[in-house]
Structures are given as structure tokens and as C-alpha cells.
PDB file of C-alpha atoms in Angstrom:
ATOM      1  CA  MET A 217       0.000   0.000   0.000  1.00  0.00           C
ATOM      2  CA  GLY A 218       2.973   2.339   0.326  1.00  0.00           C
ATOM      3  CA  LYS A 219       3.376   5.317   2.585  1.00  0.00           C
ATOM      4  CA  PRO A 220       0.409   6.910   4.321  1.00  0.00           C
ATOM      5  CA  PRO A 221      -0.925   9.757   2.165  1.00  0.00           C
ATOM      6  CA  PHE A 222      -0.163  12.438   4.757  1.00  0.00           C
ATOM      7  CA  ARG A 223       3.575  11.861   4.295  1.00  0.00           C
ATOM      8  CA  ASN A 224       3.359  12.835   0.649  1.00  0.00           C
ATOM      9  CA  ILE A 225       3.175  16.632   0.697  1.00  0.00           C
ATOM     10  CA  SER A 226       2.125  16.939  -2.936  1.00  0.00           C
ATOM     11  CA  TYR A 227      -0.806  14.590  -2.262  1.00  0.00           C
ATOM     12  CA  VAL A 228      -1.834  16.654   0.759  1.00  0.00           C
ATOM     13  CA  LEU A 229      -1.655  19.884  -1.237  1.00  0.00           C
ATOM     14  CA  PHE A 230      -3.676  18.354  -4.058  1.00  0.00           C
ATOM     15  CA  THR A 231      -6.320  17.178  -1.576  1.00  0.00           C
ATOM     16  CA  LEU A 232      -6.547  20.630   0.002  1.00  0.00           C
ATOM     17  CA  GLU A 233      -6.805  22.287  -3.407  1.00  0.00           C
ATOM     18  CA  PHE A 234      -9.480  19.774  -4.436  1.00  0.00           C
ATOM     19  CA  ALA A 235     -11.508  20.468  -1.273  1.00  0.00           C
ATOM     20  CA  PHE A 236     -11.139  24.232  -1.723  1.00  0.00           C
ATOM     21  CA  MET A 237     -12.357  24.070  -5.328  1.00  0.00           C
ATOM     22  CA  LEU A 238     -15.399  22.045  -4.255  1.00  0.00           C
ATOM     23  CA  LEU A 239     -16.237  24.508  -1.482  1.00  0.00           C
ATOM     24  CA  VAL A 240     -15.811  27.512  -3.799  1.00  0.00           C
ATOM     25  CA  SER A 241     -18.107  25.873  -6.336  1.00  0.00           C
ATOM     26  CA  GLY A 242     -20.842  25.824  -3.702  1.00  0.00           C
ATOM     27  CA  ALA A 243     -20.676  22.234  -2.503  1.00  0.00           C
ATOM     28  CA  ASP A 244     -21.949  21.434   0.969  1.00  0.00           C
ATOM     29  CA  LEU A 245     -19.235  20.882   3.593  1.00  0.00           C
ATOM     30  CA  ALA A 246     -20.639  17.419   4.393  1.00  0.00           C
ATOM     31  CA  LEU A 247     -20.434  16.460   0.719  1.00  0.00           C
ATOM     32  CA  VAL A 248     -16.857  17.734   0.480  1.00  0.00           C
ATOM     33  CA  SER A 249     -15.793  15.750   3.537  1.00  0.00           C
ATOM     34  CA  GLU A 250     -17.479  12.627   2.134  1.00  0.00           C
ATOM     35  CA  ILE A 251     -15.678  13.078  -1.182  1.00  0.00           C
ATOM     36  CA  ILE A 252     -12.325  13.531   0.559  1.00  0.00           C
ATOM     37  CA  PHE A 253     -13.000  10.468   2.727  1.00  0.00           C
ATOM     38  CA  CYS A 254     -13.802   8.388  -0.329  1.00  0.00           C
ATOM     39  CA  ARG A 255     -10.699   9.639  -2.163  1.00  0.00           C
ATOM     40  CA  GLU A 256      -8.606   8.589   0.827  1.00  0.00           C
ATOM     41  CA  ALA A 257     -10.251   5.161   0.879  1.00  0.00           C
ATOM     42  CA  LEU A 258      -9.529   4.672  -2.822  1.00  0.00           C
ATOM     43  CA  HIS A 259      -5.968   5.924  -2.368  1.00  0.00           C
ATOM     44  CA  LEU A 260      -5.410   3.428   0.462  1.00  0.00           C
ATOM     45  CA  GLY A 261      -6.607   0.543  -1.680  1.00  0.00           C
ATOM     46  CA  PHE A 262     -10.266   0.078  -0.825  1.00  0.00           C
ATOM     47  CA  SER A 263     -12.492  -0.825  -3.739  1.00  0.00           C
ATOM     48  CA  SER A 264     -14.722   1.665  -5.492  1.00  0.00           C
ATOM     49  CA  GLN A 265     -17.616  -0.608  -4.492  1.00  0.00           C
ATOM     50  CA  ASP A 266     -17.125   0.614  -0.913  1.00  0.00           C
ATOM     51  CA  CYS A 267     -18.020   4.123  -2.051  1.00  0.00           C
ATOM     52  CA  ARG A 268     -20.763   3.064  -4.445  1.00  0.00           C
ATOM     53  CA  SER A 269     -22.521   1.083  -1.721  1.00  0.00           C
ATOM     54  CA  ARG A 270     -23.166   4.325   0.143  1.00  0.00           C
ATOM     55  CA  GLY A 271     -25.983   5.196  -2.275  1.00  0.00           C
ATOM     56  CA  THR A 272     -26.539   8.421  -4.192  1.00  0.00           C
ATOM     57  CA  LEU A 273     -23.868  10.292  -2.266  1.00  0.00           C
ATOM     58  CA  GLY A 274     -21.421   7.522  -3.073  1.00  0.00           C
ATOM     59  CA  ARG A 275     -22.201   7.884  -6.784  1.00  0.00           C
ATOM     60  CA  LEU A 276     -21.605  11.641  -6.565  1.00  0.00           C
ATOM     61  CA  VAL A 277     -18.307  10.921  -4.872  1.00  0.00           C
ATOM     62  CA  MET A 278     -17.272   8.524  -7.617  1.00  0.00           C
ATOM     63  CA  ILE A 279     -18.161  11.114 -10.276  1.00  0.00           C
ATOM     64  CA  ALA A 280     -16.081  13.733  -8.463  1.00  0.00           C
ATOM     65  CA  VAL A 281     -13.136  11.386  -7.960  1.00  0.00           C
ATOM     66  CA  CYS A 282     -13.080  10.069 -11.514  1.00  0.00           C
TER      67      CYS A 282
END
């Protein structure tokens, strides 16, 4: 699985920029945190099915991630 994502500064900066862009575009804070959580899960090796099983919000997350 490699190093934890927080040790990779470019990954952290990308995640912060991604969250900022979502917030600026008018996304709800809960939706942004769910998207970031799902991105982390995918980055750590969990399957995309884990996000999709969360329902409509999971599908929105997958659209935002991909």
C-alpha cells in the first residue's frame, strides 16, 4: 500500500486544493468531507464498491473522484 498519504506533501496539497475548489463551487461541507473520505479510501486501496454502496452520495463521490 505504500506510505500513508499524509507523508506525501504533494498529495496533501492536491487534496486541500481539491476540497477548496469544491467549497468555492458551492458544494456542501458534508459532501466535500465525504468526497475527501472516499478519495482517501480509494488511495489506500479500498475498492470503489465501498463508495458506491453508500448510495446516491457515493455515486456523486465517484463522479467527483473520476
